[in-house]
Coordinates of C-alpha atoms in Angstrom, one line a residue:
X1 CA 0.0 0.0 0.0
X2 CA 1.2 3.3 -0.8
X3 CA 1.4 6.1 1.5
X4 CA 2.4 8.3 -1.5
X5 CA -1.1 8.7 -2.9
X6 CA -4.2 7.4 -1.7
X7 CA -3.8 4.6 0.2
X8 CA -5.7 1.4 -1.3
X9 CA -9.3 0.9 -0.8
X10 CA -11.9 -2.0 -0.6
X11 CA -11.5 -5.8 0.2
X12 CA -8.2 -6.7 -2.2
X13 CA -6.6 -3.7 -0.2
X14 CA -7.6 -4.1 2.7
X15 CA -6.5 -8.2 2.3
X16 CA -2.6 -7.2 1.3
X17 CA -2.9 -4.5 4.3
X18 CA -4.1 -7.0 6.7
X19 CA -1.9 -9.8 5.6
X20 CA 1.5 -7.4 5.9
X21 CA 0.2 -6.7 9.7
X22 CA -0.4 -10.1 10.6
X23 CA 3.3 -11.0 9.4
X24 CA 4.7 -8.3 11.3
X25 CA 2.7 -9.7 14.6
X26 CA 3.7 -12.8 13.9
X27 CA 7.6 -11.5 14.1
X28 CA 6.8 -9.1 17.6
X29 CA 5.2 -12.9 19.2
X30 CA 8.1 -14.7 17.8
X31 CA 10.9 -12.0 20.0
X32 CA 8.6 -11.6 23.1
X33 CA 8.9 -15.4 23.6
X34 CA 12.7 -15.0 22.8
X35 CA 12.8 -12.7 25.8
X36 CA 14.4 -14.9 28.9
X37 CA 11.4 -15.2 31.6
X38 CA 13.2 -12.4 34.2
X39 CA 13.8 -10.0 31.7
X40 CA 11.6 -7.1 31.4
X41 CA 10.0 -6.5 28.4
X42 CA 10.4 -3.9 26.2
X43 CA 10.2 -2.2 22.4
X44 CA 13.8 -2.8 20.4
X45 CA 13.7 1.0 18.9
X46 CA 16.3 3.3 18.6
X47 CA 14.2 6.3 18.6
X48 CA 11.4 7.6 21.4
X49 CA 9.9 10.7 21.5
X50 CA 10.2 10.2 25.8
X51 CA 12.5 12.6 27.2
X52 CA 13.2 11.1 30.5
X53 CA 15.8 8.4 30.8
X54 CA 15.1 5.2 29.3
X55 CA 15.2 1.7 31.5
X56 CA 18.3 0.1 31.4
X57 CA 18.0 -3.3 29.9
X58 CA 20.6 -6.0 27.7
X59 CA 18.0 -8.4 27.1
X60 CA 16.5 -8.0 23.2
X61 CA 13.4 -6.6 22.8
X62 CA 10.6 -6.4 20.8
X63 CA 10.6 -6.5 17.3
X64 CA 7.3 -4.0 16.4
X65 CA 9.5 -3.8 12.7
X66 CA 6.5 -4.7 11.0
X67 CA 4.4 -2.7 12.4
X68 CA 4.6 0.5 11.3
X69 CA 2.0 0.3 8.0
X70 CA -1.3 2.0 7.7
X71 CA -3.2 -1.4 6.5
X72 CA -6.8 0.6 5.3
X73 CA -8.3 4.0 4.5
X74 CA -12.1 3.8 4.4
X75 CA -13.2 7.0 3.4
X76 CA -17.1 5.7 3.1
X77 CA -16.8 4.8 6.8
X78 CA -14.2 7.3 7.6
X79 CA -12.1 5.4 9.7
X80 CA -8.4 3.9 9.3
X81 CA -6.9 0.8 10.6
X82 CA -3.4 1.3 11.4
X83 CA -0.4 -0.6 12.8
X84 CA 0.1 0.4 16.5
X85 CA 4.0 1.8 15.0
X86 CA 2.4 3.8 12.5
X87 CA 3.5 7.6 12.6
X88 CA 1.0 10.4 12.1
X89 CA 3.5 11.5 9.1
X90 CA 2.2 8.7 7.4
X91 CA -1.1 8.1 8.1
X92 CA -1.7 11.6 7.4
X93 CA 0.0 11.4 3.7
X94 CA -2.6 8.1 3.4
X95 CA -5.9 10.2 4.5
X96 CA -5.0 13.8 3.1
X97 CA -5.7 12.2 -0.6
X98 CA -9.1 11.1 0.5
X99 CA -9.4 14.8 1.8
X100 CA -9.9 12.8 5.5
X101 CA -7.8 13.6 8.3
X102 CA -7.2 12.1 12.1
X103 CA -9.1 13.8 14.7
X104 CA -6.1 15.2 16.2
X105 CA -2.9 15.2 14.9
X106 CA 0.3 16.0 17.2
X107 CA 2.5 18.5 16.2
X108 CA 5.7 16.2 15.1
X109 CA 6.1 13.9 12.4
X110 CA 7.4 10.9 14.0
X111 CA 4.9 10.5 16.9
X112 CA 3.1 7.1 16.2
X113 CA -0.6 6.5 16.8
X114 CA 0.2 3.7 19.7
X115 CA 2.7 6.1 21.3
X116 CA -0.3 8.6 21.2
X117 CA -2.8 6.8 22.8
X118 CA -0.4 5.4 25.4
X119 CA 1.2 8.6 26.4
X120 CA -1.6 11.0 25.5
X121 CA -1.3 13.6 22.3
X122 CA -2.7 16.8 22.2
X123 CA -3.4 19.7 19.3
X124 CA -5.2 22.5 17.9
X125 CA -8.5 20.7 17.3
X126 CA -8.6 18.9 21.1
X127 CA -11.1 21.9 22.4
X128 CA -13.6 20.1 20.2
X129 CA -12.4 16.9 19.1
X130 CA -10.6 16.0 22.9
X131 CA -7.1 13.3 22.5
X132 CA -6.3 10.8 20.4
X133 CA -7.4 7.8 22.4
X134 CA -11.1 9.6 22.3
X135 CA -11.2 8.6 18.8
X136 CA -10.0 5.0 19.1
X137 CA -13.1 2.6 17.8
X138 CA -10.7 -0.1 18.4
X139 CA -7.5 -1.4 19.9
X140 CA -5.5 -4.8 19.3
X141 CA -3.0 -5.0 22.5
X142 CA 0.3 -7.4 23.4
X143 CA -0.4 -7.7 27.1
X144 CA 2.3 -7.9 29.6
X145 CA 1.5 -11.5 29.7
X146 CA 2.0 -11.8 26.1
X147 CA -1.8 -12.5 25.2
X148 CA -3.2 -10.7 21.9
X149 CA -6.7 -8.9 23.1
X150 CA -8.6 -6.9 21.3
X151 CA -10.4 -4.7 23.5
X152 CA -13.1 -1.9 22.3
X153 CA -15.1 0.7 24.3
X154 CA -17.7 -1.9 25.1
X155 CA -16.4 -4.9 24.9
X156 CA -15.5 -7.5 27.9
X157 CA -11.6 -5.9 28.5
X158 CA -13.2 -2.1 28.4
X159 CA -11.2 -1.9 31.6
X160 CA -8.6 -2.0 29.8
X161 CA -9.9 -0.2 26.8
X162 CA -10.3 2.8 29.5
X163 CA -7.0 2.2 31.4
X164 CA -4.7 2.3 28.3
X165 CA -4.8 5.5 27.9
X166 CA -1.3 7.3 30.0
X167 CA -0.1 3.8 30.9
X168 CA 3.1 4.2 28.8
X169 CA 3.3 0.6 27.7
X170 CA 3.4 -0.7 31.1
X171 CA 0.1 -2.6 30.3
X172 CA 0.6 -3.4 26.9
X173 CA 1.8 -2.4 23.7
X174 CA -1.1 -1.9 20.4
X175 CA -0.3 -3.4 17.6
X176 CA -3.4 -2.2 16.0
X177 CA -5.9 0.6 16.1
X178 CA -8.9 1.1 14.1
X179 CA -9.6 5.2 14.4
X180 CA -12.4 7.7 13.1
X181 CA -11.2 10.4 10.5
X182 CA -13.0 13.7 9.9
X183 CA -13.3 15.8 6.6
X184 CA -11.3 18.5 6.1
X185 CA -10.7 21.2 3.3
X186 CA -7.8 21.9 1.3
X187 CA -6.8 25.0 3.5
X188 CA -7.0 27.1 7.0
X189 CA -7.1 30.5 7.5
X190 CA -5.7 31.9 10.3
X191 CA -6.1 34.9 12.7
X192 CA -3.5 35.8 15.4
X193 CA -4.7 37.8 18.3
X194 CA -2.5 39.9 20.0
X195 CA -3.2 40.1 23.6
X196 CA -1.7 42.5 26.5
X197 CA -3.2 40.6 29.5
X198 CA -2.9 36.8 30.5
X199 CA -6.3 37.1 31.9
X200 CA -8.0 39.1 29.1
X201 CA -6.7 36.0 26.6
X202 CA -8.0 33.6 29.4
X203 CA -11.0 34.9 28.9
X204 CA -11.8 35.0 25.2
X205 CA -10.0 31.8 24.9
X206 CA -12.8 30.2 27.4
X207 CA -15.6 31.7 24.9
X208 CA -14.0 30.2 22.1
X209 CA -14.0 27.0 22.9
X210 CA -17.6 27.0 23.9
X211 CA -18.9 28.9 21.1
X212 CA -16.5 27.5 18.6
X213 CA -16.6 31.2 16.9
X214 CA -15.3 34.4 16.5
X215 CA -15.8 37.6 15.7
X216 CA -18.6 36.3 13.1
X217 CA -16.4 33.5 11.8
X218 CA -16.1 30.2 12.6
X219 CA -13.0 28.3 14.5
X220 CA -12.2 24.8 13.6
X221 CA -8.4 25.3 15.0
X222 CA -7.5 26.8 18.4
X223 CA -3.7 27.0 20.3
X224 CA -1.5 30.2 21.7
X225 CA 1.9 31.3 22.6
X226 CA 2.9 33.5 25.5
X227 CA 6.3 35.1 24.2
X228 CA 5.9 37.1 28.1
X229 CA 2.8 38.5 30.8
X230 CA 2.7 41.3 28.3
X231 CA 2.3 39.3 24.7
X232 CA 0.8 36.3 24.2
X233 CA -1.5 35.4 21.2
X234 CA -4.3 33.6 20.7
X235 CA -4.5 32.0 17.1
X236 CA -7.6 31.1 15.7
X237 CA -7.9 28.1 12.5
X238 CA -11.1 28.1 10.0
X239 CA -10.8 25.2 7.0
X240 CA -11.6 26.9 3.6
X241 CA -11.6 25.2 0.2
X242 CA -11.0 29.0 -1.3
X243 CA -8.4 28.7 -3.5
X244 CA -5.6 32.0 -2.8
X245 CA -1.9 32.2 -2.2
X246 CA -0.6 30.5 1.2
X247 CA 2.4 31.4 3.1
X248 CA 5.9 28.5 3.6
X249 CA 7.2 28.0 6.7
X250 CA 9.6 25.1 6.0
X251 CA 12.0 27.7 4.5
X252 CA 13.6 30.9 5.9
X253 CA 10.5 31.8 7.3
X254 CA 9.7 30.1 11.2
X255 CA 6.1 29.9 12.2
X256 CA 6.2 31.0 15.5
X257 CA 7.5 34.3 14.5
X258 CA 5.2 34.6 12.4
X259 CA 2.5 35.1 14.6
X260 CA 3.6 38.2 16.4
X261 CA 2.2 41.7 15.6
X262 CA 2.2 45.0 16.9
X263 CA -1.8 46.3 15.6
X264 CA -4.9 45.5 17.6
X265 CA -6.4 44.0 14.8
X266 CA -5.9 40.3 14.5
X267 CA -2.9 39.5 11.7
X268 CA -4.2 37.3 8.8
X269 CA -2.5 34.2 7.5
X270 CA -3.3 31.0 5.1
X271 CA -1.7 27.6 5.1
X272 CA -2.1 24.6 3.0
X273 CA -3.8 21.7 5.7
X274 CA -0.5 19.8 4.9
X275 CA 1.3 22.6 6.2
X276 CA -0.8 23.7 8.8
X277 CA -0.9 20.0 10.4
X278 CA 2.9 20.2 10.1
X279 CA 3.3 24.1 11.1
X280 CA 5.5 22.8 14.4
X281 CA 7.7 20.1 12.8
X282 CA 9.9 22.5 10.9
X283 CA 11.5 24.2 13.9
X284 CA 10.0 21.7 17.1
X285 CA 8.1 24.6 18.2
X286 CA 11.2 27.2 18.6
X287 CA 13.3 24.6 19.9
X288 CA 15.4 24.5 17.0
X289 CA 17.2 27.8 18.0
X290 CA 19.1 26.0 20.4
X291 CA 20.6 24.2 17.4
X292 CA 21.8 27.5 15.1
X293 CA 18.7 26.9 12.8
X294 CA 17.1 30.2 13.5
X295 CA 20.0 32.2 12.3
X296 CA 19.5 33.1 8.9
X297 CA 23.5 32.4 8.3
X298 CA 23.3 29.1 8.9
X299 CA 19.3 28.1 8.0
X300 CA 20.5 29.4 4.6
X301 CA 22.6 26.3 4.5
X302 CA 21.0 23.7 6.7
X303 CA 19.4 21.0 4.2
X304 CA 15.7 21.4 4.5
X305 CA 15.5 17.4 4.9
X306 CA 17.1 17.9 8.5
X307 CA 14.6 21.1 9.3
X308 CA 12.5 18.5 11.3
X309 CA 12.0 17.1 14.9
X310 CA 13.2 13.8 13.8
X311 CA 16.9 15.3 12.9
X312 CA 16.8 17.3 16.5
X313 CA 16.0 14.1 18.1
X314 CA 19.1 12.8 17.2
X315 CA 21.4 15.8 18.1
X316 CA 19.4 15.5 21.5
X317 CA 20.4 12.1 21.4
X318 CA 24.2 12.6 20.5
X319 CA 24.1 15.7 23.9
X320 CA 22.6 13.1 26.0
X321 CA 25.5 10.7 25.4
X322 CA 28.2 12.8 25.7
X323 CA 26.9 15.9 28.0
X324 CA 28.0 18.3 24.9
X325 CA 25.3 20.9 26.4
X326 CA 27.5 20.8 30.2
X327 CA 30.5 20.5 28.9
X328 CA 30.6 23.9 27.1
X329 CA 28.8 25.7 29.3
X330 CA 31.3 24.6 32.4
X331 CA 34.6 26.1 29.5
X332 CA 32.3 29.6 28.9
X333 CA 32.0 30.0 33.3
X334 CA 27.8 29.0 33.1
X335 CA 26.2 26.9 35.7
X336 CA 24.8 23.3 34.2
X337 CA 21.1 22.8 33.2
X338 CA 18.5 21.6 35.0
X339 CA 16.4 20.3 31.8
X340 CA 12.5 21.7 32.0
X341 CA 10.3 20.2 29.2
X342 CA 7.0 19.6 30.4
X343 CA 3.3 19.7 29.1
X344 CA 0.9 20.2 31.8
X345 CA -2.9 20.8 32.0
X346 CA -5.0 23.0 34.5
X347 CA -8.9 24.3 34.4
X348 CA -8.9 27.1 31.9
X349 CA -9.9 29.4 34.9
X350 CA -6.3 28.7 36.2
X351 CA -4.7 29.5 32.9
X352 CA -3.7 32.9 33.7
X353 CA -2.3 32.3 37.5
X354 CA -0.1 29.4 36.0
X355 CA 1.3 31.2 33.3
X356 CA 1.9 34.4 36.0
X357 CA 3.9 32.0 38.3
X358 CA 5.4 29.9 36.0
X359 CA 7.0 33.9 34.2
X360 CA 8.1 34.6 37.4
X361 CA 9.7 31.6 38.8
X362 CA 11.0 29.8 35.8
X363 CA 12.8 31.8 33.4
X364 CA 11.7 30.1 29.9
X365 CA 10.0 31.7 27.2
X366 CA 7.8 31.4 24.9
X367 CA 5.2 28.4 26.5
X368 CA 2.1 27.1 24.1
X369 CA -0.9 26.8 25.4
X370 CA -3.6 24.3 23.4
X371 CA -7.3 24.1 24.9
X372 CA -9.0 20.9 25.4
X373 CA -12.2 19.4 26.4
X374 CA -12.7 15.6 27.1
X375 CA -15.3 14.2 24.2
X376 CA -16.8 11.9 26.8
X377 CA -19.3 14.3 27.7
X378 CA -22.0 12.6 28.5
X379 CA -20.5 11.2 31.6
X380 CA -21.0 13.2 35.5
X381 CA -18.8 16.2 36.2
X382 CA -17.5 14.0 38.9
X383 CA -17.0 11.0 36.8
X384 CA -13.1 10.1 35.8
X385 CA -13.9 8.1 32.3
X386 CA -10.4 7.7 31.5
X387 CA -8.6 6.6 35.1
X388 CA -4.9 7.4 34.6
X389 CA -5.2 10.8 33.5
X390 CA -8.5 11.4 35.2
X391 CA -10.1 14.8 33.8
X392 CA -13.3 15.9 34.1
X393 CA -15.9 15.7 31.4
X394 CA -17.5 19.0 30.7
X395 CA -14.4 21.2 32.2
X396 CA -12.2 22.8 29.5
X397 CA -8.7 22.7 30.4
X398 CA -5.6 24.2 29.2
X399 CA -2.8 22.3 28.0
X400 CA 0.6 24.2 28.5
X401 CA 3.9 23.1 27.5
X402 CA 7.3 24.6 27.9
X403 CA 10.6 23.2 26.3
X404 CA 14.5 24.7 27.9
X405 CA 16.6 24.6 30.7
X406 CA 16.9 26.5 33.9
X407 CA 20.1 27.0 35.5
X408 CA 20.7 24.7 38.5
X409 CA 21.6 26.9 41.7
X410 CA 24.2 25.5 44.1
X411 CA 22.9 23.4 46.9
X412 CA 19.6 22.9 44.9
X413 CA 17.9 19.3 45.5
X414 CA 17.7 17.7 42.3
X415 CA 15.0 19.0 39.9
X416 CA 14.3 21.7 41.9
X417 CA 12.4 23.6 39.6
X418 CA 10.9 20.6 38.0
X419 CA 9.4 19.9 41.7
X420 CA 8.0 23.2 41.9
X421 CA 6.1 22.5 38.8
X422 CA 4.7 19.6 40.2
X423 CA 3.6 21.5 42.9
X424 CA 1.7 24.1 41.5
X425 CA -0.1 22.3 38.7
X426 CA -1.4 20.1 42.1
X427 CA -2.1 22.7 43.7
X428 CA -4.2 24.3 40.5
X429 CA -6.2 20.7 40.3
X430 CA -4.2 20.2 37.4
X431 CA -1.9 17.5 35.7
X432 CA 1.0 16.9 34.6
X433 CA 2.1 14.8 31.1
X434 CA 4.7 11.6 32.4
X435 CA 6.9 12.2 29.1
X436 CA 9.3 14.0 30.6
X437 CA 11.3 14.1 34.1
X438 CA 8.8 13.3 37.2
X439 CA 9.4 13.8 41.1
X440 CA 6.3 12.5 42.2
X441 CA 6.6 10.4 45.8
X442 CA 4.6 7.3 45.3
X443 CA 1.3 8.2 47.3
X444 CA 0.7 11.0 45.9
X445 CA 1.5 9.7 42.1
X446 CA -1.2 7.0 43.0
X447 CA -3.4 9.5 44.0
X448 CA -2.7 11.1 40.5
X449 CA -2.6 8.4 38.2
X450 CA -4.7 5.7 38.4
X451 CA -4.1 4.5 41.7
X452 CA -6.2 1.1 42.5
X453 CA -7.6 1.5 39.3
X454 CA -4.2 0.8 37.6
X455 CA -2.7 -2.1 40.1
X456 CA -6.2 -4.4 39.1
X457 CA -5.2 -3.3 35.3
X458 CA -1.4 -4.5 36.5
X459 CA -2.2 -8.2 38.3
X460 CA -5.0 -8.7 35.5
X461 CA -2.9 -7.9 32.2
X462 CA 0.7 -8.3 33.5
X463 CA 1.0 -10.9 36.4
X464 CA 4.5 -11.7 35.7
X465 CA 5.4 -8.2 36.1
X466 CA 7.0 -8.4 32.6
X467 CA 6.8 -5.1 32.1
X468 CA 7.8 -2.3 34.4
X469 CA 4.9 -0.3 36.8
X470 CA 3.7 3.0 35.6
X471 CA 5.7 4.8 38.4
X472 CA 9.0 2.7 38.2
X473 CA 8.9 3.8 34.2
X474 CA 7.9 7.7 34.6
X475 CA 9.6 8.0 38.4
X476 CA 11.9 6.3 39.6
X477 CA 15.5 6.8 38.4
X478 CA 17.6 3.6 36.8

């Protein structure tokens, strides 16, 4: 199946599709029982979009190398079954044809649909279409245990179905997910809103999302950036199928800059869906001016084919290894790095006290903010649909997320400021994504994450213990 134009359709397609799949399961059963019984289990890749320390382990691990295909398009039904490896870069170039796209697509390339739904994704269309999981119709999982189950919102393991969801492969891995799509036009306009108060763009972000409009037009993409307390923007997505010149930011042009404007009116801007989907790839957000990319001397001669997350993974990867980052700040005289990269939610009413404590105590700029209400609305206010990540239906919330370093102070406990983080989103009934470093003591990450809830997921799906615990895998330090 190609994932160069539209990706085949009906039942000789969907045959070869399922066929491919089936081989590459029948390699990832063939390594797990290769794994020796005390071994933990775990995924033989090279790459992760994780970026807390990894589990030491020498024993091989699994081999999910035939599992990264998207096996159908249905654009009648409007659904896609995909292989649980499966990035969004290519699912997307199979459903764009079909003028079709996933309910929400992350921001980078290389994030795969099972890594999404395990660890949570989140983008511009979550204040109405919620996170990737949401749109799941059905999962096939390798349990801990090394059983195949294919569990569905309704089916006899919905337990599990609901538990997957922030359980970062400690229950199970998917190997296959069958997902609704949603049309979507050719293009999306955009308006960026310049605001001077956190509070005032608190507040018109909160009527957005429940009115899905503004100013007269309709909004079908919502996010924001806070460059500091005195500009941040709001900016505001409609799909069009009007044809009209669109703007490049995969060149010399960087999105983010884009967006800022001195006038009160809102500053206009049109991107091909491709491009918009893609907007944050080019630069990571703005993380690629740690690299030298920003600087027009060197972007001038930096291959486009590296402009991508997936090329600064690997320089993150090489600093990592070697501690390039420490070792030249210790020759200029500067203090090492505490890394800071976080994504964290709070109620939308809490939006603007975070972001005025987080400007004041952690000196990192700019921070994105991406709206997002839970789809499952049908359930209570008090009800906790998905258990380890438990928001509330009904309640918009506020995804934030900030990517740097801090410097570490002397006599500083270790992630200091990373524990003051923790502390305030707590303290703002919010939560925090497990992607990243994590302090939590083990009560109160219970208390946060699934508690009970995830130990009868644990004994029931993983009574070997093959696979590590939830807080040995996002906590604890090896």
């Amino acid at each position: 199946m190609s994932l160069l134009g539209k990706a085949g359709h009906g039942p000789a397609a969907y045959e070869s599709g399922f066929a491919a799949y089936r081989a590459g399961v029948d390699r990832l059963l063939a390594s797990y029982r290769a794994i020796p019984a005390g071994a933990n289990v775990r995924l033989a890749k090279k790459t992760s979009n994780l970026f807390r320390a990894r589990a030491k382990n020498t024993a091989p691990g699994l081999d999910v190398s035939g599992l990264t295909r998207v096996i159908e398009v249905d654009p009648e039904a409007g659904t896609a079954e995909v292989a649980g490896m499966t990035t969004y870069e290519d699912l997307v170039a199979a459903t764009l044809p079909y003028g079709l796209a996933p309910l929400v697509v992350p921001q980078l390339k290389t994030i795969t649909l099972g890594g999404a739904v395990t660890g949570l994704g989140i983008e511009s269309t979550s204040f109405r279409n919620g996170l990737p999981h949401e749109s799941v119709l059905e999962m096939e999982v390798l349990t801990g245990a090394g059983e195949l189950v294919t569990i569905t919102p309704d089916g006899p393991d919905s337990e599990l179905f609901r538990g997957f969801p922030n359980s970062y492969g400690t229950l199970g891995y998917t190997t296959r997910l069958k997902i609704e799509l949603e049309p979507v036009q050719p293009f999306v306009e955009l308006r960026h809103l310049r605001f001077h108060d956190l509070r005032e763009l608190e507040s018109v972000l909160d009527r957005v999302v429940l009115e899905r409009r503004y100013d007269g037009e309709q909004v079908d993409y919502l996010d924001g950036v806070v460059f500091s307390a005195g500009e941040s923007y709001l900016t505001l997505g409609r799909q069009t199928d009007e044809p009209g010149p669109v703007s490049d930011y995969t060149d010399m042009d960087i999105f983010y800059r884009s967006i800022q404007h001195d006038g009160p009116a809102p500053k206009r801007d049109r991107l091909t869906i491709h491009d918009y989907l893609w907007r944050w790839d080019t630069d990571w957000f703005w993380c690629s001016r740690a690299f030298g990319t920003q600087n027009p001397k060197i972007r001038r001669f930096w291959p486009k084919r590296y402009r991508r997350s997936s090329f600064y993974w690997k320089l993150i990867a090489l600093d990592h290894r070697f501690d390039i980052g420490d070792k030249l700040a210790a020759r200029r005289g500067d203090p090492p790095q505490e890394r800071v990269v976080q994504d964290i939610e709070v109620p939308v009413a809490r939006t603007a006290d975070f972001v005025e404590w987080f400007l004041r105590e952690i000196p990192i700029e700019p921070i994105w903010l991406c709206p997002l209400r839970l789809r499952d609305s049908a359930a209570s206010d008090d009800a906790r649909p998905w258990p380890l990540y438990p928001l509330r239906p009904g309640r918009t919330y506020v995804n934030i997320g900030f990517w740097s370093a801090v410097p570490k102070s002397p006599g500083q406990m270790d992630g200091a400021a990373n524990r003051a983080i923790e502390k305030t989103v707590t303290e703002f009934d919010g939560h925090k994504s497990l992607y990243s470093d994590s302090f939590y003591g083990p009560e109160e990450f219970a208390a946060l994450y699934g508690g009970e809830s995830y130990e009868t997921l644990k004994k029931r799906y993983d009574p070997g213990q093959r696979l590590l615990d939830l807080y040995s895998k996002a906590v604890q330090r090896r």
